[in-house]
JSON list of C-alpha atoms in Angstrom, two decimals:
[
{"chain": "A", "resi": 11, "resn": "MET", "atom": "CA", "xyz": [139.30, 41.43, 66.91]},
{"chain": "A", "resi": 12, "resn": "ARG", "atom": "CA", "xyz": [139.89, 41.24, 70.65]},
{"chain": "A", "resi": 13, "resn": "TYR", "atom": "CA", "xyz": [137.07, 42.22, 72.99]},
{"chain": "A", "resi": 14, "resn": "ALA", "atom": "CA", "xyz": [137.00, 42.68, 76.79]},
{"chain": "A", "resi": 15, "resn": "VAL", "atom": "CA", "xyz": [133.63, 42.01, 78.32]},
{"chain": "A", "resi": 16, "resn": "LEU", "atom": "CA", "xyz": [133.51, 43.39, 81.87]},
{"chain": "A", "resi": 17, "resn": "GLY", "atom": "CA", "xyz": [131.01, 41.59, 84.03]},
{"chain": "A", "resi": 18, "resn": "THR", "atom": "CA", "xyz": [130.27, 37.80, 84.49]},
{"chain": "A", "resi": 19, "resn": "GLY", "atom": "CA", "xyz": [126.46, 38.04, 84.72]},
{"chain": "A", "resi": 20, "resn": "ILE", "atom": "CA", "xyz": [123.86, 36.81, 82.22]},
{"chain": "A", "resi": 21, "resn": "VAL", "atom": "CA", "xyz": [124.28, 39.87, 80.06]},
{"chain": "A", "resi": 22, "resn": "GLY", "atom": "CA", "xyz": [128.18, 39.55, 80.04]},
{"chain": "A", "resi": 23, "resn": "ARG", "atom": "CA", "xyz": [127.88, 35.93, 79.35]},
{"chain": "A", "resi": 24, "resn": "ALA", "atom": "CA", "xyz": [125.43, 36.40, 76.42]},
{"chain": "A", "resi": 25, "resn": "VAL", "atom": "CA", "xyz": [127.63, 39.01, 74.72]},
{"chain": "A", "resi": 26, "resn": "ALA", "atom": "CA", "xyz": [130.77, 37.14, 75.32]},
{"chain": "A", "resi": 27, "resn": "ALA", "atom": "CA", "xyz": [129.39, 33.94, 73.83]},
{"chain": "A", "resi": 28, "resn": "LYS", "atom": "CA", "xyz": [127.98, 35.76, 70.80]},
{"chain": "A", "resi": 29, "resn": "LEU", "atom": "CA", "xyz": [131.38, 37.54, 70.16]},
{"chain": "A", "resi": 30, "resn": "SER", "atom": "CA", "xyz": [133.24, 34.30, 70.57]},
{"chain": "A", "resi": 31, "resn": "SER", "atom": "CA", "xyz": [130.91, 32.54, 68.10]},
{"chain": "A", "resi": 32, "resn": "LEU", "atom": "CA", "xyz": [131.65, 35.22, 65.61]},
{"chain": "A", "resi": 33, "resn": "GLY", "atom": "CA", "xyz": [135.23, 34.35, 65.77]},
{"chain": "A", "resi": 34, "resn": "HIS", "atom": "CA", "xyz": [136.46, 37.05, 68.00]},
{"chain": "A", "resi": 35, "resn": "GLU", "atom": "CA", "xyz": [138.93, 36.73, 70.81]},
{"chain": "A", "resi": 36, "resn": "VAL", "atom": "CA", "xyz": [137.22, 37.38, 74.06]},
{"chain": "A", "resi": 37, "resn": "SER", "atom": "CA", "xyz": [138.34, 37.95, 77.63]},
{"chain": "A", "resi": 38, "resn": "MET", "atom": "CA", "xyz": [135.76, 38.29, 80.40]},
{"chain": "A", "resi": 39, "resn": "GLY", "atom": "CA", "xyz": [136.72, 40.49, 83.21]},
{"chain": "A", "resi": 40, "resn": "THR", "atom": "CA", "xyz": [135.79, 39.91, 86.96]},
{"chain": "A", "resi": 41, "resn": "ARG", "atom": "CA", "xyz": [137.28, 41.33, 90.24]},
{"chain": "A", "resi": 42, "resn": "ASP", "atom": "CA", "xyz": [139.07, 38.20, 91.37]},
{"chain": "A", "resi": 43, "resn": "ALA", "atom": "CA", "xyz": [139.13, 35.42, 88.80]},
{"chain": "A", "resi": 44, "resn": "LYS", "atom": "CA", "xyz": [140.00, 32.70, 91.28]},
{"chain": "A", "resi": 45, "resn": "ALA", "atom": "CA", "xyz": [137.23, 33.63, 93.53]},
{"chain": "A", "resi": 46, "resn": "THR", "atom": "CA", "xyz": [134.75, 33.76, 90.78]},
{"chain": "A", "resi": 47, "resn": "LEU", "atom": "CA", "xyz": [135.83, 30.23, 89.57]},
{"chain": "A", "resi": 48, "resn": "ALA", "atom": "CA", "xyz": [135.44, 29.02, 93.10]},
{"chain": "A", "resi": 49, "resn": "HIS", "atom": "CA", "xyz": [131.75, 29.66, 93.25]},
{"chain": "A", "resi": 50, "resn": "THR", "atom": "CA", "xyz": [129.71, 26.41, 92.76]},
{"chain": "A", "resi": 51, "resn": "GLU", "atom": "CA", "xyz": [126.25, 27.48, 93.35]},
{"chain": "A", "resi": 52, "resn": "PRO", "atom": "CA", "xyz": [123.82, 29.06, 90.88]},
{"chain": "A", "resi": 53, "resn": "ASP", "atom": "CA", "xyz": [123.39, 32.83, 91.02]},
{"chain": "A", "resi": 54, "resn": "GLY", "atom": "CA", "xyz": [120.32, 34.58, 92.54]},
{"chain": "A", "resi": 55, "resn": "TYR", "atom": "CA", "xyz": [118.51, 34.11, 89.20]},
{"chain": "A", "resi": 56, "resn": "GLY", "atom": "CA", "xyz": [119.41, 30.35, 88.79]},
{"chain": "A", "resi": 57, "resn": "ASN", "atom": "CA", "xyz": [122.02, 30.74, 86.30]},
{"chain": "A", "resi": 58, "resn": "PRO", "atom": "CA", "xyz": [124.88, 28.20, 86.60]},
{"chain": "A", "resi": 59, "resn": "PRO", "atom": "CA", "xyz": [128.19, 29.29, 88.10]},
{"chain": "A", "resi": 60, "resn": "VAL", "atom": "CA", "xyz": [130.73, 31.00, 85.73]},
{"chain": "A", "resi": 61, "resn": "ALA", "atom": "CA", "xyz": [133.02, 27.93, 85.99]},
{"chain": "A", "resi": 62, "resn": "GLN", "atom": "CA", "xyz": [130.35, 25.68, 84.62]},
{"chain": "A", "resi": 63, "resn": "TRP", "atom": "CA", "xyz": [129.47, 28.21, 81.82]},
{"chain": "A", "resi": 64, "resn": "LEU", "atom": "CA", "xyz": [133.15, 28.37, 80.89]},
{"chain": "A", "resi": 65, "resn": "THR", "atom": "CA", "xyz": [133.24, 24.59, 80.24]},
{"chain": "A", "resi": 66, "resn": "GLN", "atom": "CA", "xyz": [130.74, 25.31, 77.41]},
{"chain": "A", "resi": 67, "resn": "HIS", "atom": "CA", "xyz": [132.62, 28.37, 76.22]},
{"chain": "A", "resi": 68, "resn": "ALA", "atom": "CA", "xyz": [136.17, 27.32, 76.48]},
{"chain": "A", "resi": 69, "resn": "GLN", "atom": "CA", "xyz": [137.46, 30.03, 74.16]},
{"chain": "A", "resi": 70, "resn": "VAL", "atom": "CA", "xyz": [136.39, 32.75, 76.60]},
{"chain": "A", "resi": 71, "resn": "ARG", "atom": "CA", "xyz": [139.07, 33.62, 79.05]},
{"chain": "A", "resi": 72, "resn": "LEU", "atom": "CA", "xyz": [138.31, 34.68, 82.54]},
{"chain": "A", "resi": 73, "resn": "VAL", "atom": "CA", "xyz": [140.67, 37.31, 83.96]},
{"chain": "A", "resi": 74, "resn": "THR", "atom": "CA", "xyz": [140.70, 40.38, 86.06]},
{"chain": "A", "resi": 75, "resn": "PHE", "atom": "CA", "xyz": [139.10, 43.57, 85.11]},
{"chain": "A", "resi": 76, "resn": "ALA", "atom": "CA", "xyz": [142.51, 45.18, 84.29]},
{"chain": "A", "resi": 77, "resn": "GLU", "atom": "CA", "xyz": [143.83, 42.26, 82.33]},
{"chain": "A", "resi": 78, "resn": "ALA", "atom": "CA", "xyz": [140.65, 42.01, 80.20]},
{"chain": "A", "resi": 79, "resn": "ALA", "atom": "CA", "xyz": [140.82, 45.80, 79.57]},
{"chain": "A", "resi": 80, "resn": "ALA", "atom": "CA", "xyz": [144.42, 45.69, 78.59]},
{"chain": "A", "resi": 81, "resn": "PHE", "atom": "CA", "xyz": [143.72, 42.69, 76.32]},
{"chain": "A", "resi": 82, "resn": "GLY", "atom": "CA", "xyz": [140.54, 44.12, 74.42]},
{"chain": "A", "resi": 83, "resn": "ASP", "atom": "CA", "xyz": [140.77, 46.34, 71.42]},
{"chain": "A", "resi": 84, "resn": "THR", "atom": "CA", "xyz": [137.16, 47.24, 72.27]},
{"chain": "A", "resi": 85, "resn": "VAL", "atom": "CA", "xyz": [135.68, 47.00, 75.84]},
{"chain": "A", "resi": 86, "resn": "VAL", "atom": "CA", "xyz": [132.06, 46.15, 76.72]},
{"chain": "A", "resi": 87, "resn": "ASN", "atom": "CA", "xyz": [130.69, 47.29, 80.03]},
{"chain": "A", "resi": 88, "resn": "ALA", "atom": "CA", "xyz": [128.21, 44.53, 81.01]},
{"chain": "A", "resi": 89, "resn": "THR", "atom": "CA", "xyz": [128.40, 45.28, 84.76]},
{"chain": "A", "resi": 90, "resn": "SER", "atom": "CA", "xyz": [125.64, 46.28, 87.17]},
{"chain": "A", "resi": 91, "resn": "GLY", "atom": "CA", "xyz": [125.23, 50.14, 86.67]},
{"chain": "A", "resi": 92, "resn": "ALA", "atom": "CA", "xyz": [125.64, 50.77, 90.36]},
{"chain": "A", "resi": 93, "resn": "VAL", "atom": "CA", "xyz": [129.25, 49.47, 90.26]},
{"chain": "A", "resi": 94, "resn": "SER", "atom": "CA", "xyz": [130.20, 50.34, 86.63]},
{"chain": "A", "resi": 95, "resn": "LEU", "atom": "CA", "xyz": [132.42, 53.32, 87.60]},
{"chain": "A", "resi": 96, "resn": "LYS", "atom": "CA", "xyz": [134.39, 51.33, 90.18]},
{"chain": "A", "resi": 97, "resn": "VAL", "atom": "CA", "xyz": [134.80, 48.54, 87.81]},
{"chain": "A", "resi": 98, "resn": "LEU", "atom": "CA", "xyz": [136.18, 50.82, 85.17]},
{"chain": "A", "resi": 99, "resn": "GLU", "atom": "CA", "xyz": [138.52, 52.26, 87.81]},
{"chain": "A", "resi": 100, "resn": "ALA", "atom": "CA", "xyz": [139.75, 48.77, 88.55]},
{"chain": "A", "resi": 101, "resn": "ALA", "atom": "CA", "xyz": [140.22, 48.15, 84.88]},
{"chain": "A", "resi": 102, "resn": "ASP", "atom": "CA", "xyz": [142.48, 51.18, 84.87]},
{"chain": "A", "resi": 103, "resn": "ALA", "atom": "CA", "xyz": [142.23, 54.21, 82.71]},
{"chain": "A", "resi": 104, "resn": "ALA", "atom": "CA", "xyz": [145.54, 53.52, 81.03]},
{"chain": "A", "resi": 105, "resn": "ASN", "atom": "CA", "xyz": [144.12, 50.22, 79.74]},
{"chain": "A", "resi": 106, "resn": "LEU", "atom": "CA", "xyz": [140.96, 51.95, 78.40]},
{"chain": "A", "resi": 107, "resn": "ALA", "atom": "CA", "xyz": [142.47, 55.06, 76.81]},
{"chain": "A", "resi": 108, "resn": "GLY", "atom": "CA", "xyz": [141.66, 55.56, 73.03]},
{"chain": "A", "resi": 109, "resn": "LYS", "atom": "CA", "xyz": [139.39, 52.46, 73.03]},
{"chain": "A", "resi": 110, "resn": "VAL", "atom": "CA", "xyz": [135.83, 52.15, 72.09]},
{"chain": "A", "resi": 111, "resn": "LEU", "atom": "CA", "xyz": [133.79, 51.32, 75.25]},
{"chain": "A", "resi": 112, "resn": "ILE", "atom": "CA", "xyz": [130.31, 49.81, 74.58]},
{"chain": "A", "resi": 113, "resn": "ASP", "atom": "CA", "xyz": [128.21, 50.63, 77.62]},
{"chain": "A", "resi": 114, "resn": "ILE", "atom": "CA", "xyz": [125.12, 48.43, 77.99]},
{"chain": "A", "resi": 115, "resn": "ALA", "atom": "CA", "xyz": [124.64, 48.96, 81.70]},
{"chain": "A", "resi": 116, "resn": "ASN", "atom": "CA", "xyz": [121.72, 50.76, 83.34]},
{"chain": "A", "resi": 117, "resn": "PRO", "atom": "CA", "xyz": [121.87, 52.70, 86.56]},
{"chain": "A", "resi": 118, "resn": "LEU", "atom": "CA", "xyz": [119.37, 50.86, 88.55]},
{"chain": "A", "resi": 119, "resn": "ASP", "atom": "CA", "xyz": [119.04, 51.90, 92.15]},
{"chain": "A", "resi": 120, "resn": "PHE", "atom": "CA", "xyz": [117.71, 49.22, 94.45]},
{"chain": "A", "resi": 121, "resn": "SER", "atom": "CA", "xyz": [118.16, 51.21, 97.56]},
{"chain": "A", "resi": 122, "resn": "GLN", "atom": "CA", "xyz": [114.33, 51.77, 98.01]},
{"chain": "A", "resi": 123, "resn": "GLY", "atom": "CA", "xyz": [113.34, 48.27, 97.08]},
{"chain": "A", "resi": 124, "resn": "LEU", "atom": "CA", "xyz": [111.54, 46.94, 94.02]},
{"chain": "A", "resi": 125, "resn": "PRO", "atom": "CA", "xyz": [111.02, 47.97, 91.38]},
{"chain": "A", "resi": 126, "resn": "PRO", "atom": "CA", "xyz": [114.33, 49.95, 91.19]},
{"chain": "A", "resi": 127, "resn": "SER", "atom": "CA", "xyz": [114.51, 53.58, 90.30]},
{"chain": "A", "resi": 128, "resn": "LEU", "atom": "CA", "xyz": [117.24, 55.24, 88.24]},
{"chain": "A", "resi": 129, "resn": "ASN", "atom": "CA", "xyz": [120.31, 57.07, 89.69]},
{"chain": "A", "resi": 130, "resn": "PRO", "atom": "CA", "xyz": [121.40, 59.19, 87.85]},
{"chain": "A", "resi": 131, "resn": "VAL", "atom": "CA", "xyz": [118.32, 60.33, 85.93]},
{"chain": "A", "resi": 132, "resn": "ASN", "atom": "CA", "xyz": [116.80, 63.17, 83.90]},
{"chain": "A", "resi": 133, "resn": "THR", "atom": "CA", "xyz": [119.84, 65.58, 83.90]},
{"chain": "A", "resi": 134, "resn": "ASP", "atom": "CA", "xyz": [122.55, 63.11, 83.79]},
{"chain": "A", "resi": 135, "resn": "SER", "atom": "CA", "xyz": [123.25, 59.43, 82.65]},
{"chain": "A", "resi": 136, "resn": "LEU", "atom": "CA", "xyz": [125.59, 56.53, 83.45]},
{"chain": "A", "resi": 137, "resn": "GLY", "atom": "CA", "xyz": [126.93, 56.78, 79.89]},
{"chain": "A", "resi": 138, "resn": "GLU", "atom": "CA", "xyz": [127.73, 60.60, 80.48]},
{"chain": "A", "resi": 139, "resn": "GLN", "atom": "CA", "xyz": [129.36, 59.73, 83.94]},
{"chain": "A", "resi": 140, "resn": "ILE", "atom": "CA", "xyz": [131.65, 57.21, 82.22]},
{"chain": "A", "resi": 141, "resn": "GLN", "atom": "CA", "xyz": [132.59, 59.63, 79.56]},
{"chain": "A", "resi": 142, "resn": "ARG", "atom": "CA", "xyz": [133.40, 62.36, 81.96]},
{"chain": "A", "resi": 143, "resn": "GLU", "atom": "CA", "xyz": [135.34, 59.99, 84.32]},
{"chain": "A", "resi": 144, "resn": "PHE", "atom": "CA", "xyz": [137.33, 58.57, 81.36]},
{"chain": "A", "resi": 145, "resn": "PRO", "atom": "CA", "xyz": [137.60, 61.34, 78.83]},
{"chain": "A", "resi": 146, "resn": "LEU", "atom": "CA", "xyz": [140.05, 59.50, 76.60]},
{"chain": "A", "resi": 147, "resn": "VAL", "atom": "CA", "xyz": [137.49, 56.59, 76.27]},
{"chain": "A", "resi": 148, "resn": "ARG", "atom": "CA", "xyz": [135.17, 56.63, 73.24]},
{"chain": "A", "resi": 149, "resn": "VAL", "atom": "CA", "xyz": [131.87, 55.65, 75.04]},
{"chain": "A", "resi": 150, "resn": "VAL", "atom": "CA", "xyz": [128.98, 54.42, 72.92]},
{"chain": "A", "resi": 151, "resn": "LYS", "atom": "CA", "xyz": [125.68, 53.61, 74.76]},
{"chain": "A", "resi": 152, "resn": "THR", "atom": "CA", "xyz": [123.67, 50.82, 73.06]},
{"chain": "A", "resi": 153, "resn": "LEU", "atom": "CA", "xyz": [121.74, 47.64, 73.65]},
{"chain": "A", "resi": 154, "resn": "ASN", "atom": "CA", "xyz": [120.58, 48.79, 77.15]},
{"chain": "A", "resi": 155, "resn": "THR", "atom": "CA", "xyz": [116.82, 48.77, 76.30]},
{"chain": "A", "resi": 156, "resn": "MET", "atom": "CA", "xyz": [116.22, 45.05, 75.92]},
{"chain": "A", "resi": 157, "resn": "ASN", "atom": "CA", "xyz": [116.64, 41.55, 77.23]},
{"chain": "A", "resi": 158, "resn": "CYS", "atom": "CA", "xyz": [120.25, 40.13, 76.72]},
{"chain": "A", "resi": 159, "resn": "GLN", "atom": "CA", "xyz": [118.85, 37.41, 74.50]},
{"chain": "A", "resi": 160, "resn": "ILE", "atom": "CA", "xyz": [117.48, 39.96, 72.00]},
{"chain": "A", "resi": 161, "resn": "MET", "atom": "CA", "xyz": [120.75, 42.05, 72.22]},
{"chain": "A", "resi": 162, "resn": "VAL", "atom": "CA", "xyz": [122.67, 39.21, 70.50]},
{"chain": "A", "resi": 163, "resn": "ASP", "atom": "CA", "xyz": [119.72, 37.73, 68.49]},
{"chain": "A", "resi": 164, "resn": "PRO", "atom": "CA", "xyz": [117.11, 40.33, 67.42]},
{"chain": "A", "resi": 165, "resn": "ALA", "atom": "CA", "xyz": [115.22, 37.61, 65.53]},
{"chain": "A", "resi": 166, "resn": "HIS", "atom": "CA", "xyz": [114.45, 36.06, 68.90]},
{"chain": "A", "resi": 167, "resn": "VAL", "atom": "CA", "xyz": [111.32, 38.31, 68.83]},
{"chain": "A", "resi": 168, "resn": "PRO", "atom": "CA", "xyz": [109.51, 38.41, 65.50]},
{"chain": "A", "resi": 169, "resn": "GLY", "atom": "CA", "xyz": [109.04, 41.74, 63.61]},
{"chain": "A", "resi": 170, "resn": "GLU", "atom": "CA", "xyz": [111.10, 44.84, 63.06]},
{"chain": "A", "resi": 171, "resn": "HIS", "atom": "CA", "xyz": [112.85, 46.35, 66.06]},
{"chain": "A", "resi": 172, "resn": "THR", "atom": "CA", "xyz": [115.00, 49.39, 66.82]},
{"chain": "A", "resi": 173, "resn": "VAL", "atom": "CA", "xyz": [118.33, 49.64, 68.66]},
{"chain": "A", "resi": 174, "resn": "PHE", "atom": "CA", "xyz": [119.82, 53.01, 69.58]},
{"chain": "A", "resi": 175, "resn": "VAL", "atom": "CA", "xyz": [123.32, 54.33, 69.72]},
{"chain": "A", "resi": 176, "resn": "SER", "atom": "CA", "xyz": [124.58, 57.35, 71.72]},
{"chain": "A", "resi": 177, "resn": "GLY", "atom": "CA", "xyz": [128.02, 58.86, 71.78]},
{"chain": "A", "resi": 178, "resn": "ASP", "atom": "CA", "xyz": [130.26, 61.67, 71.05]},
{"chain": "A", "resi": 179, "resn": "ASP", "atom": "CA", "xyz": [132.66, 59.93, 68.64]},
{"chain": "A", "resi": 180, "resn": "THR", "atom": "CA", "xyz": [131.15, 59.29, 65.16]},
{"chain": "A", "resi": 181, "resn": "GLU", "atom": "CA", "xyz": [133.83, 56.73, 64.17]},
{"chain": "A", "resi": 182, "resn": "ALA", "atom": "CA", "xyz": [133.18, 54.78, 67.37]},
{"chain": "A", "resi": 183, "resn": "LYS", "atom": "CA", "xyz": [129.38, 54.84, 66.68]},
{"chain": "A", "resi": 184, "resn": "LYS", "atom": "CA", "xyz": [130.05, 53.55, 63.14]},
{"chain": "A", "resi": 185, "resn": "ALA", "atom": "CA", "xyz": [132.25, 50.75, 64.49]},
{"chain": "A", "resi": 186, "resn": "VAL", "atom": "CA", "xyz": [129.60, 49.80, 67.08]},
{"chain": "A", "resi": 187, "resn": "THR", "atom": "CA", "xyz": [126.84, 49.87, 64.34]},
{"chain": "A", "resi": 188, "resn": "GLU", "atom": "CA", "xyz": [128.96, 47.35, 62.30]},
{"chain": "A", "resi": 189, "resn": "LEU", "atom": "CA", "xyz": [129.18, 45.12, 65.31]},
{"chain": "A", "resi": 190, "resn": "LEU", "atom": "CA", "xyz": [125.45, 45.35, 65.81]},
{"chain": "A", "resi": 191, "resn": "ALA", "atom": "CA", "xyz": [125.06, 44.26, 62.24]},
{"chain": "A", "resi": 192, "resn": "SER", "atom": "CA", "xyz": [127.13, 41.13, 62.83]},
{"chain": "A", "resi": 193, "resn": "PHE", "atom": "CA", "xyz": [124.76, 40.38, 65.79]},
{"chain": "A", "resi": 194, "resn": "GLY", "atom": "CA", "xyz": [121.83, 40.41, 63.32]},
{"chain": "A", "resi": 195, "resn": "TRP", "atom": "CA", "xyz": [120.58, 44.08, 63.69]},
{"chain": "A", "resi": 196, "resn": "PRO", "atom": "CA", "xyz": [119.86, 45.41, 60.09]},
{"chain": "A", "resi": 197, "resn": "ALA", "atom": "CA", "xyz": [121.37, 48.76, 59.29]},
{"chain": "A", "resi": 198, "resn": "GLY", "atom": "CA", "xyz": [117.90, 50.42, 59.09]},
{"chain": "A", "resi": 199, "resn": "SER", "atom": "CA", "xyz": [117.17, 49.28, 62.65]},
{"chain": "A", "resi": 200, "resn": "VAL", "atom": "CA", "xyz": [119.98, 51.33, 64.17]},
{"chain": "A", "resi": 201, "resn": "ILE", "atom": "CA", "xyz": [119.11, 54.78, 65.27]},
{"chain": "A", "resi": 202, "resn": "ASP", "atom": "CA", "xyz": [121.99, 57.25, 66.12]},
{"chain": "A", "resi": 203, "resn": "LEU", "atom": "CA", "xyz": [120.33, 59.49, 68.61]},
{"chain": "A", "resi": 204, "resn": "GLY", "atom": "CA", "xyz": [123.30, 61.91, 68.88]},
{"chain": "A", "resi": 205, "resn": "ASP", "atom": "CA", "xyz": [125.84, 62.69, 71.43]},
{"chain": "A", "resi": 206, "resn": "ILE", "atom": "CA", "xyz": [126.22, 60.84, 74.83]},
{"chain": "A", "resi": 207, "resn": "THR", "atom": "CA", "xyz": [123.65, 63.03, 76.58]},
{"chain": "A", "resi": 208, "resn": "THR", "atom": "CA", "xyz": [121.01, 61.27, 74.60]},
{"chain": "A", "resi": 209, "resn": "ALA", "atom": "CA", "xyz": [121.78, 58.21, 76.70]},
{"chain": "A", "resi": 210, "resn": "ARG", "atom": "CA", "xyz": [119.52, 59.84, 79.27]},
{"chain": "A", "resi": 211, "resn": "GLY", "atom": "CA", "xyz": [116.56, 58.92, 77.13]},
{"chain": "A", "resi": 212, "resn": "THR", "atom": "CA", "xyz": [117.38, 55.16, 76.53]},
{"chain": "A", "resi": 213, "resn": "GLU", "atom": "CA", "xyz": [118.30, 54.81, 80.26]},
{"chain": "A", "resi": 214, "resn": "MET", "atom": "CA", "xyz": [114.88, 56.21, 81.16]},
{"chain": "A", "resi": 215, "resn": "LEU", "atom": "CA", "xyz": [113.18, 53.39, 79.10]},
{"chain": "A", "resi": 216, "resn": "LEU", "atom": "CA", "xyz": [114.23, 50.94, 81.75]},
{"chain": "A", "resi": 217, "resn": "PRO", "atom": "CA", "xyz": [111.40, 51.75, 84.27]},
{"chain": "A", "resi": 218, "resn": "ILE", "atom": "CA", "xyz": [108.67, 50.99, 81.69]},
{"chain": "A", "resi": 219, "resn": "TRP", "atom": "CA", "xyz": [110.70, 47.88, 80.51]},
{"chain": "A", "resi": 220, "resn": "LEU", "atom": "CA", "xyz": [110.65, 46.60, 84.09]},
{"chain": "A", "resi": 221, "resn": "ARG", "atom": "CA", "xyz": [106.90, 47.41, 84.55]},
{"chain": "A", "resi": 222, "resn": "LEU", "atom": "CA", "xyz": [106.15, 45.49, 81.37]},
{"chain": "A", "resi": 223, "resn": "TRP", "atom": "CA", "xyz": [108.18, 42.49, 82.66]},
{"chain": "A", "resi": 224, "resn": "GLY", "atom": "CA", "xyz": [106.24, 42.55, 85.70]},
{"chain": "A", "resi": 225, "resn": "ALA", "atom": "CA", "xyz": [102.96, 42.73, 83.92]},
{"chain": "A", "resi": 226, "resn": "LEU", "atom": "CA", "xyz": [103.68, 40.16, 81.29]},
{"chain": "A", "resi": 227, "resn": "GLY", "atom": "CA", "xyz": [105.70, 37.89, 83.35]},
{"chain": "A", "resi": 228, "resn": "HIS", "atom": "CA", "xyz": [108.47, 37.57, 81.03]},
{"chain": "A", "resi": 229, "resn": "ALA", "atom": "CA", "xyz": [111.16, 39.69, 79.19]},
{"chain": "A", "resi": 230, "resn": "ASP", "atom": "CA", "xyz": [110.87, 38.39, 75.68]},
{"chain": "A", "resi": 231, "resn": "PHE", "atom": "CA", "xyz": [109.93, 41.69, 74.06]},
{"chain": "A", "resi": 232, "resn": "ASN", "atom": "CA", "xyz": [111.84, 44.68, 72.70]},
{"chain": "A", "resi": 233, "resn": "PHE", "atom": "CA", "xyz": [111.08, 48.32, 72.30]},
{"chain": "A", "resi": 234, "resn": "HIS", "atom": "CA", "xyz": [110.33, 49.05, 68.68]},
{"chain": "A", "resi": 235, "resn": "ILE", "atom": "CA", "xyz": [109.21, 51.84, 66.47]},
{"chain": "A", "resi": 236, "resn": "GLN", "atom": "CA", "xyz": [106.68, 51.08, 63.85]},
{"chain": "A", "resi": 237, "resn": "ARG", "atom": "CA", "xyz": [108.03, 52.20, 60.63]},
{"chain": "A", "resi": 238, "resn": "ALA", "atom": "CA", "xyz": [105.83, 53.34, 57.65]},
{"chain": "A", "resi": 239, "resn": "HIS", "atom": "CA", "xyz": [106.36, 51.35, 54.38]}
]
């Protein structure tokens, strides 16, 4: 299958690498491919520049947002939540229409400093905003409650973990659940919360996730629900 991963940060890279390793065709979208490739310094988190990463993942193509969206049968939003709507506008609604869009972004608001807050929150969510703005897209919110290493390899943390899916389209959620299984998420670990409004809840997990990261000094943990046996 063809996948478009929008975003070249650590999350987009982790997802793109996993999809490619599973034999899928992957295009990674950025605003200006030439400008992105021209960057030679590590990013603010110390990650190598995209050009260097691509030398180790030669099967992943770097193209514009619109080119990636046109290419992919399924689209993954791995951009910063604050710019997700603008990125999807750049991808072009016509290129997105009818496709499953896996939204793993969170609407973190850094305007008041650290730790960030959420915007929107409580009565709305980024997942809902995307669905309203692009009504012909089948949005599924998932994987936004954990570190990107765990997204693509739940065994990274021992034990049983839970991943959530939210969305209005049942068939889209089924397709995403199958993809999660290929990432290593057992069927029993995927909880369908319901329609896209339930994304409000999973996005609101981020503040405690960030507080835990600050308290523990690392992000190698995942939200999980203890299940009775």
